[in-house]
């Protein structure tokens, strides 16, 4: 039976694809106010502003491509069972070929009904506008988990992480909860890696190797190590 790797990714993995992160210098939250674009209150106050913010994200993502880090993760499936758990709303893991991708914070290429959260629709165009409605006539919103909202996929993410044989954290500042808790959910005895060029504060994590590099370089090192460990 193949051993199972859980890859927990954040905005940093898509940085080398040209997609801005949130909290780095020049990151998205430097020029946009979270309260104005990424909360339910913001949506209630100014739908157009919120839709425009995500339309710009969607446009950028549609014009971007998976990088070698996404591709190396997909390639691990040749040898391992691989579960990606991403905080990213982009679809670059899927486009790189990963088969099992769980999005904790939603997906930019989908919209959902404001009346019934179970009604989710794929988007093929970059633009979602005021007046775009679901089949029941309610305004469509981006299929994104906003600040202050519940993270419905968190339970599933925890269950998947509990059964991992290896755990890789890549390109996340580990600032946003509950997602950042996943590294603590992985079993104590398993081998864990953290890839990030920044100084990430992690403490009390057993068996953790920190690789202080960008995603592509870091994944090259890890792919080699995992092959040796398998
Ligand atoms: P952050 O912007 O908080 O962190 C990005 C991380 O990527 C930082 O630790 C950087 O050092 C690292 N990084 C930068 N360039 C990199 C590269 N080339 N390779 C690898 N790592 C690199 O983004 P997240 O941790 O993903 O949520 O943020 C978590 C959540 O906060 C997001 O999902 C989003 C945001 O607000 C919502 O919008 C709900």
mmCIF file of C-alpha atoms and ligand atoms in Angstrom:
data_model
loop_
_atom_site.group_PDB
_atom_site.id
_atom_site.type_symbol
_atom_site.label_atom_id
_atom_site.label_comp_id
_atom_site.label_asym_id
_atom_site.label_seq_id
_atom_site.Cartn_x
_atom_site.Cartn_y
_atom_site.Cartn_z
ATOM 1 C CA UNK A 1 0.000 0.000 0.000
ATOM 2 C CA UNK A 2 1.248 3.494 -0.818
ATOM 3 C CA UNK A 3 2.230 5.748 2.069
ATOM 4 C CA UNK A 4 0.181 8.897 2.453
ATOM 5 C CA UNK A 5 1.503 12.439 2.164
ATOM 6 C CA UNK A 6 -0.565 15.423 3.215
ATOM 7 C CA UNK A 7 0.582 18.685 1.627
ATOM 8 C CA UNK A 8 -0.713 21.796 3.361
ATOM 9 C CA UNK A 9 -0.199 24.790 1.069
ATOM 10 C CA UNK A 10 -0.646 28.536 1.257
ATOM 11 C CA UNK A 11 -0.266 31.545 -1.000
ATOM 12 C CA UNK A 12 3.539 31.161 -1.164
ATOM 13 C CA UNK A 13 3.314 28.088 -3.385
ATOM 14 C CA UNK A 14 1.666 30.175 -6.095
ATOM 15 C CA UNK A 15 4.068 33.130 -5.715
ATOM 16 C CA UNK A 16 6.391 31.739 -8.388
ATOM 17 C CA UNK A 17 3.365 31.574 -10.697
ATOM 18 C CA UNK A 18 3.060 35.342 -10.292
ATOM 19 C CA UNK A 19 0.149 35.373 -7.839
ATOM 20 C CA UNK A 20 0.522 37.801 -4.930
ATOM 21 C CA UNK A 21 0.609 36.472 -1.389
ATOM 22 C CA UNK A 22 -1.333 38.261 1.368
ATOM 23 C CA UNK A 23 1.124 39.268 4.086
ATOM 24 C CA UNK A 24 4.497 39.688 2.337
ATOM 25 C CA UNK A 25 5.809 43.117 1.320
ATOM 26 C CA UNK A 26 3.528 44.200 -1.507
ATOM 27 C CA UNK A 27 1.031 41.496 -0.495
ATOM 28 C CA UNK A 28 -2.696 41.847 -1.067
ATOM 29 C CA UNK A 29 -3.524 42.943 2.476
ATOM 30 C CA UNK A 30 -1.121 45.863 2.165
ATOM 31 C CA UNK A 31 -3.306 47.554 -0.464
ATOM 32 C CA UNK A 32 -6.731 46.201 0.437
ATOM 33 C CA UNK A 33 -8.598 46.430 3.676
ATOM 34 C CA UNK A 34 -9.826 43.001 4.833
ATOM 35 C CA UNK A 35 -12.922 44.611 6.421
ATOM 36 C CA UNK A 36 -13.847 46.211 3.097
ATOM 37 C CA UNK A 37 -13.469 43.196 0.806
ATOM 38 C CA UNK A 38 -13.288 39.904 2.677
ATOM 39 C CA UNK A 39 -16.062 39.778 5.267
ATOM 40 C CA UNK A 40 -19.802 39.191 5.132
ATOM 41 C CA UNK A 41 -20.334 42.737 6.466
ATOM 42 C CA UNK A 42 -18.355 44.072 3.498
ATOM 43 C CA UNK A 43 -20.616 42.099 1.166
ATOM 44 C CA UNK A 44 -23.714 43.527 2.823
ATOM 45 C CA UNK A 45 -22.332 47.060 2.554
ATOM 46 C CA UNK A 46 -20.874 47.105 -0.943
ATOM 47 C CA UNK A 47 -21.332 44.068 -3.187
ATOM 48 C CA UNK A 48 -19.708 45.737 -6.153
ATOM 49 C CA UNK A 49 -16.461 46.454 -4.290
ATOM 50 C CA UNK A 50 -16.274 42.866 -3.025
ATOM 51 C CA UNK A 51 -17.085 41.395 -6.444
ATOM 52 C CA UNK A 52 -14.495 43.620 -8.100
ATOM 53 C CA UNK A 53 -11.815 42.560 -5.646
ATOM 54 C CA UNK A 54 -12.445 38.877 -6.424
ATOM 55 C CA UNK A 55 -12.897 39.554 -10.146
ATOM 56 C CA UNK A 56 -9.351 40.915 -10.187
ATOM 57 C CA UNK A 57 -8.095 37.820 -8.328
ATOM 58 C CA UNK A 58 -9.932 35.550 -10.793
ATOM 59 C CA UNK A 59 -8.567 37.392 -13.806
ATOM 60 C CA UNK A 60 -5.013 37.094 -12.488
ATOM 61 C CA UNK A 61 -5.403 33.404 -11.668
ATOM 62 C CA UNK A 62 -6.913 32.600 -15.068
ATOM 63 C CA UNK A 63 -3.824 34.177 -16.643
ATOM 64 C CA UNK A 64 -1.399 32.211 -14.451
ATOM 65 C CA UNK A 65 0.018 28.729 -14.707
ATOM 66 C CA UNK A 66 1.107 26.050 -12.241
ATOM 67 C CA UNK A 67 4.818 26.210 -11.389
ATOM 68 C CA UNK A 68 7.247 23.358 -10.795
ATOM 69 C CA UNK A 69 6.328 23.154 -7.107
ATOM 70 C CA UNK A 70 2.691 22.397 -7.967
ATOM 71 C CA UNK A 71 3.919 19.925 -10.589
ATOM 72 C CA UNK A 72 6.333 18.127 -8.261
ATOM 73 C CA UNK A 73 3.521 17.675 -5.747
ATOM 74 C CA UNK A 74 1.332 16.158 -8.459
ATOM 75 C CA UNK A 75 4.193 13.864 -9.488
ATOM 76 C CA UNK A 76 4.487 12.466 -5.970
ATOM 77 C CA UNK A 77 1.279 10.563 -6.797
ATOM 78 C CA UNK A 78 3.385 8.120 -8.796
ATOM 79 C CA UNK A 79 4.881 6.843 -5.545
ATOM 80 C CA UNK A 80 2.569 8.034 -2.766
ATOM 81 C CA UNK A 81 -1.054 8.645 -1.978
ATOM 82 C CA UNK A 82 -1.136 12.452 -1.950
ATOM 83 C CA UNK A 83 -3.769 14.648 -0.340
ATOM 84 C CA UNK A 84 -3.401 18.373 -0.917
ATOM 85 C CA UNK A 85 -5.087 20.625 1.617
ATOM 86 C CA UNK A 86 -4.788 24.190 0.408
ATOM 87 C CA UNK A 87 -5.751 27.563 1.803
ATOM 88 C CA UNK A 88 -5.488 28.880 -1.748
ATOM 89 C CA UNK A 89 -8.506 29.811 -3.780
ATOM 90 C CA UNK A 90 -6.645 29.271 -7.056
ATOM 91 C CA UNK A 91 -6.879 26.045 -9.068
ATOM 92 C CA UNK A 92 -3.176 25.623 -9.787
ATOM 93 C CA UNK A 93 -2.829 22.337 -7.864
ATOM 94 C CA UNK A 94 -5.612 20.850 -9.977
ATOM 95 C CA UNK A 95 -4.168 22.233 -13.199
ATOM 96 C CA UNK A 96 -0.770 20.737 -12.270
ATOM 97 C CA UNK A 97 -2.456 17.329 -12.078
ATOM 98 C CA UNK A 98 -3.112 16.751 -8.370
ATOM 99 C CA UNK A 99 -6.097 14.424 -7.970
ATOM 100 C CA UNK A 100 -7.077 15.091 -4.364
ATOM 101 C CA UNK A 101 -7.337 18.770 -3.493
ATOM 102 C CA UNK A 102 -9.331 20.119 -0.581
ATOM 103 C CA UNK A 103 -9.826 23.894 -0.525
ATOM 104 C CA UNK A 104 -10.181 25.182 3.006
ATOM 105 C CA UNK A 105 -10.925 28.786 2.040
ATOM 106 C CA UNK A 106 -13.030 28.244 -1.057
ATOM 107 C CA UNK A 107 -12.447 28.404 -4.796
ATOM 108 C CA UNK A 108 -12.260 31.478 -6.993
ATOM 109 C CA UNK A 109 -13.535 29.599 -10.071
ATOM 110 C CA UNK A 110 -16.867 28.942 -8.351
ATOM 111 C CA UNK A 111 -19.783 31.071 -7.209
ATOM 112 C CA UNK A 112 -22.519 30.193 -4.795
ATOM 113 C CA UNK A 113 -26.064 31.140 -4.007
ATOM 114 C CA UNK A 114 -26.565 33.598 -1.146
ATOM 115 C CA UNK A 115 -29.762 31.746 -0.190
ATOM 116 C CA UNK A 116 -28.501 28.174 -0.227
ATOM 117 C CA UNK A 117 -24.774 27.593 0.421
ATOM 118 C CA UNK A 118 -25.067 24.086 -1.040
ATOM 119 C CA UNK A 119 -25.787 25.558 -4.470
ATOM 120 C CA UNK A 120 -22.355 26.028 -6.010
ATOM 121 C CA UNK A 121 -21.754 26.921 -9.650
ATOM 122 C CA UNK A 122 -18.574 26.756 -11.767
ATOM 123 C CA UNK A 123 -17.434 30.024 -13.334
ATOM 124 C CA UNK A 124 -15.936 30.105 -16.807
ATOM 125 C CA UNK A 125 -15.475 33.854 -17.096
ATOM 126 C CA UNK A 126 -13.414 36.176 -14.861
ATOM 127 C CA UNK A 127 -16.314 38.493 -14.093
ATOM 128 C CA UNK A 128 -19.083 38.017 -11.531
ATOM 129 C CA UNK A 129 -21.443 41.012 -11.379
ATOM 130 C CA UNK A 130 -24.206 42.494 -9.290
ATOM 131 C CA UNK A 131 -27.338 41.018 -10.898
ATOM 132 C CA UNK A 132 -25.812 37.590 -11.620
ATOM 133 C CA UNK A 133 -28.267 35.267 -9.933
ATOM 134 C CA UNK A 134 -28.632 31.629 -8.972
ATOM 135 C CA UNK A 135 -31.474 29.488 -10.315
ATOM 136 C CA UNK A 136 -33.679 30.627 -7.401
ATOM 137 C CA UNK A 137 -33.115 34.276 -8.122
ATOM 138 C CA UNK A 138 -30.652 35.208 -5.382
ATOM 139 C CA UNK A 139 -27.446 37.146 -6.017
ATOM 140 C CA UNK A 140 -24.377 34.948 -6.552
ATOM 141 C CA UNK A 141 -21.402 35.507 -4.256
ATOM 142 C CA UNK A 142 -17.824 34.294 -4.669
ATOM 143 C CA UNK A 143 -17.368 30.762 -3.264
ATOM 144 C CA UNK A 144 -14.881 32.044 -0.703
ATOM 145 C CA UNK A 145 -14.661 31.646 3.066
ATOM 146 C CA UNK A 146 -14.556 35.196 4.390
ATOM 147 C CA UNK A 147 -13.028 36.317 7.660
ATOM 148 C CA UNK A 148 -15.404 35.572 10.504
ATOM 149 C CA UNK A 149 -17.132 32.757 8.602
ATOM 150 C CA UNK A 150 -16.971 29.077 9.533
ATOM 151 C CA UNK A 151 -14.528 26.832 7.678
ATOM 152 C CA UNK A 152 -16.802 23.945 6.701
ATOM 153 C CA UNK A 153 -14.013 21.720 5.340
ATOM 154 C CA UNK A 154 -11.889 21.917 8.509
ATOM 155 C CA UNK A 155 -13.208 18.671 10.024
ATOM 156 C CA UNK A 156 -12.481 16.738 6.856
ATOM 157 C CA UNK A 157 -9.022 18.335 6.675
ATOM 158 C CA UNK A 158 -8.281 17.211 10.246
ATOM 159 C CA UNK A 159 -9.414 13.647 9.552
ATOM 160 C CA UNK A 160 -7.257 13.468 6.415
ATOM 161 C CA UNK A 161 -4.256 14.867 8.294
ATOM 162 C CA UNK A 162 -4.589 12.442 11.207
ATOM 163 C CA UNK A 163 -3.889 9.522 8.860
ATOM 164 C CA UNK A 164 -0.825 11.016 7.120
ATOM 165 C CA UNK A 165 2.546 9.248 7.044
ATOM 166 C CA UNK A 166 4.294 12.472 5.975
ATOM 167 C CA UNK A 167 3.192 16.085 6.356
ATOM 168 C CA UNK A 168 4.479 18.995 4.260
ATOM 169 C CA UNK A 169 3.657 22.635 4.974
ATOM 170 C CA UNK A 170 4.532 24.917 2.081
ATOM 171 C CA UNK A 171 4.236 28.657 1.500
ATOM 172 C CA UNK A 172 2.044 29.673 4.403
ATOM 173 C CA UNK A 173 2.705 32.166 7.195
ATOM 174 C CA UNK A 174 0.526 30.049 9.520
ATOM 175 C CA UNK A 175 -1.282 33.195 10.613
ATOM 176 C CA UNK A 176 -4.861 32.194 9.895
ATOM 177 C CA UNK A 177 -6.845 29.840 12.116
ATOM 178 C CA UNK A 178 -8.259 27.253 12.273
ATOM 179 C CA UNK A 179 -6.231 26.253 9.160
ATOM 180 C CA UNK A 180 -2.879 26.851 10.855
ATOM 181 C CA UNK A 181 -3.769 24.218 13.455
ATOM 182 C CA UNK A 182 -3.360 21.394 10.955
ATOM 183 C CA UNK A 183 0.369 21.107 11.613
ATOM 184 C CA UNK A 184 -0.561 20.216 15.213
ATOM 185 C CA UNK A 185 -3.104 17.651 14.060
ATOM 186 C CA UNK A 186 -0.522 15.560 12.188
ATOM 187 C CA UNK A 187 0.650 12.602 14.268
ATOM 188 C CA UNK A 188 3.571 13.374 16.566
ATOM 189 C CA UNK A 189 5.839 10.621 15.289
ATOM 190 C CA UNK A 190 5.590 11.267 11.527
ATOM 191 C CA UNK A 191 8.211 13.136 9.481
ATOM 192 C CA UNK A 192 7.220 16.725 8.781
ATOM 193 C CA UNK A 193 8.682 19.360 6.490
ATOM 194 C CA UNK A 194 8.107 23.088 6.336
ATOM 195 C CA UNK A 195 9.130 24.972 3.185
ATOM 196 C CA UNK A 196 9.077 28.762 3.302
ATOM 197 C CA UNK A 197 11.647 31.489 2.573
ATOM 198 C CA UNK A 198 10.383 33.527 5.550
ATOM 199 C CA UNK A 199 10.883 33.016 9.277
ATOM 200 C CA UNK A 200 7.848 31.005 10.308
ATOM 201 C CA UNK A 201 7.211 30.717 14.007
ATOM 202 C CA UNK A 202 6.580 27.094 14.875
ATOM 203 C CA UNK A 203 7.187 25.546 18.222
ATOM 204 C CA UNK A 204 6.562 22.195 19.875
ATOM 205 C CA UNK A 205 6.390 20.348 16.586
ATOM 206 C CA UNK A 206 8.048 16.974 16.742
ATOM 207 C CA UNK A 207 10.109 15.654 13.802
ATOM 208 C CA UNK A 208 9.949 18.895 11.828
ATOM 209 C CA UNK A 209 12.587 19.806 9.231
ATOM 210 C CA UNK A 210 12.467 23.448 8.161
ATOM 211 C CA UNK A 211 13.651 24.185 4.623
ATOM 212 C CA UNK A 212 14.100 27.907 4.272
ATOM 213 C CA UNK A 213 13.634 28.315 0.538
ATOM 214 C CA UNK A 214 11.110 29.163 -2.095
ATOM 215 C CA UNK A 215 8.547 26.561 -3.068
ATOM 216 C CA UNK A 216 10.231 25.251 -6.230
ATOM 217 C CA UNK A 217 13.682 24.844 -4.670
ATOM 218 C CA UNK A 218 12.165 23.425 -1.492
ATOM 219 C CA UNK A 219 10.106 20.852 -3.369
ATOM 220 C CA UNK A 220 13.198 19.686 -5.257
ATOM 221 C CA UNK A 221 14.856 18.910 -1.914
ATOM 222 C CA UNK A 222 11.764 17.260 -0.451
ATOM 223 C CA UNK A 223 10.986 15.101 -3.479
ATOM 224 C CA UNK A 224 14.474 13.642 -3.217
ATOM 225 C CA UNK A 225 14.208 13.113 0.556
ATOM 226 C CA UNK A 226 10.801 11.475 0.316
ATOM 227 C CA UNK A 227 12.045 9.022 -2.282
ATOM 228 C CA UNK A 228 14.868 8.069 0.094
ATOM 229 C CA UNK A 229 12.477 7.726 3.046
ATOM 230 C CA UNK A 230 9.908 5.633 1.184
HETATM 231 P P1 LIG B 1 0.407 34.676 3.634
HETATM 232 O O1 LIG B 1 0.498 35.815 2.674
HETATM 233 O O2 LIG B 1 0.017 34.969 5.031
HETATM 234 O O3 LIG B 1 1.804 33.939 3.694
HETATM 235 C C1 LIG B 1 2.503 33.626 2.520
HETATM 236 C C2 LIG B 1 3.738 32.833 2.891
HETATM 237 O O4 LIG B 1 4.384 32.484 1.671
HETATM 238 C C3 LIG B 1 4.761 33.610 3.729
HETATM 239 O O5 LIG B 1 5.156 32.815 4.824
HETATM 240 C C4 LIG B 1 5.914 33.843 2.759
HETATM 241 O O6 LIG B 1 7.183 33.827 3.402
HETATM 242 C C5 LIG B 1 5.761 32.654 1.826
HETATM 243 N N1 LIG B 1 6.343 32.829 0.481
HETATM 244 C C6 LIG B 1 6.534 33.952 -0.236
HETATM 245 N N2 LIG B 1 7.088 33.666 -1.437
HETATM 246 C C7 LIG B 1 7.233 32.316 -1.476
HETATM 247 C C8 LIG B 1 7.758 31.405 -2.440
HETATM 248 N N3 LIG B 1 8.202 31.788 -3.621
HETATM 249 N N4 LIG B 1 7.733 30.085 -2.124
HETATM 250 C C9 LIG B 1 7.246 29.654 -0.926
HETATM 251 N N5 LIG B 1 6.763 30.474 0.012
HETATM 252 C C10 LIG B 1 6.756 31.782 -0.250
HETATM 253 O O7 LIG B 1 -0.546 33.591 2.963
HETATM 254 P P2 LIG B 1 -1.297 32.353 3.642
HETATM 255 O O8 LIG B 1 -0.516 31.811 4.774
HETATM 256 O O9 LIG B 1 -1.685 31.439 2.562
HETATM 257 O O10 LIG B 1 -7.511 33.613 3.529
HETATM 258 O O11 LIG B 1 -2.564 33.079 4.204
HETATM 259 C C11 LIG B 1 -3.599 32.339 4.797
HETATM 260 C C12 LIG B 1 -4.929 32.947 4.488
HETATM 261 O O12 LIG B 1 -4.905 34.333 4.784
HETATM 262 C C13 LIG B 1 -5.320 32.896 3.025
HETATM 263 O O13 LIG B 1 -5.895 31.678 2.666
HETATM 264 C C14 LIG B 1 -6.295 34.015 2.906
HETATM 265 C C15 LIG B 1 -5.541 35.057 3.697
HETATM 266 O O14 LIG B 1 -6.245 36.091 4.206
HETATM 267 C C16 LIG B 1 -8.674 34.163 3.175
HETATM 268 O O15 LIG B 1 -8.772 35.030 2.340
HETATM 269 C C17 LIG B 1 -9.843 33.611 3.916
#
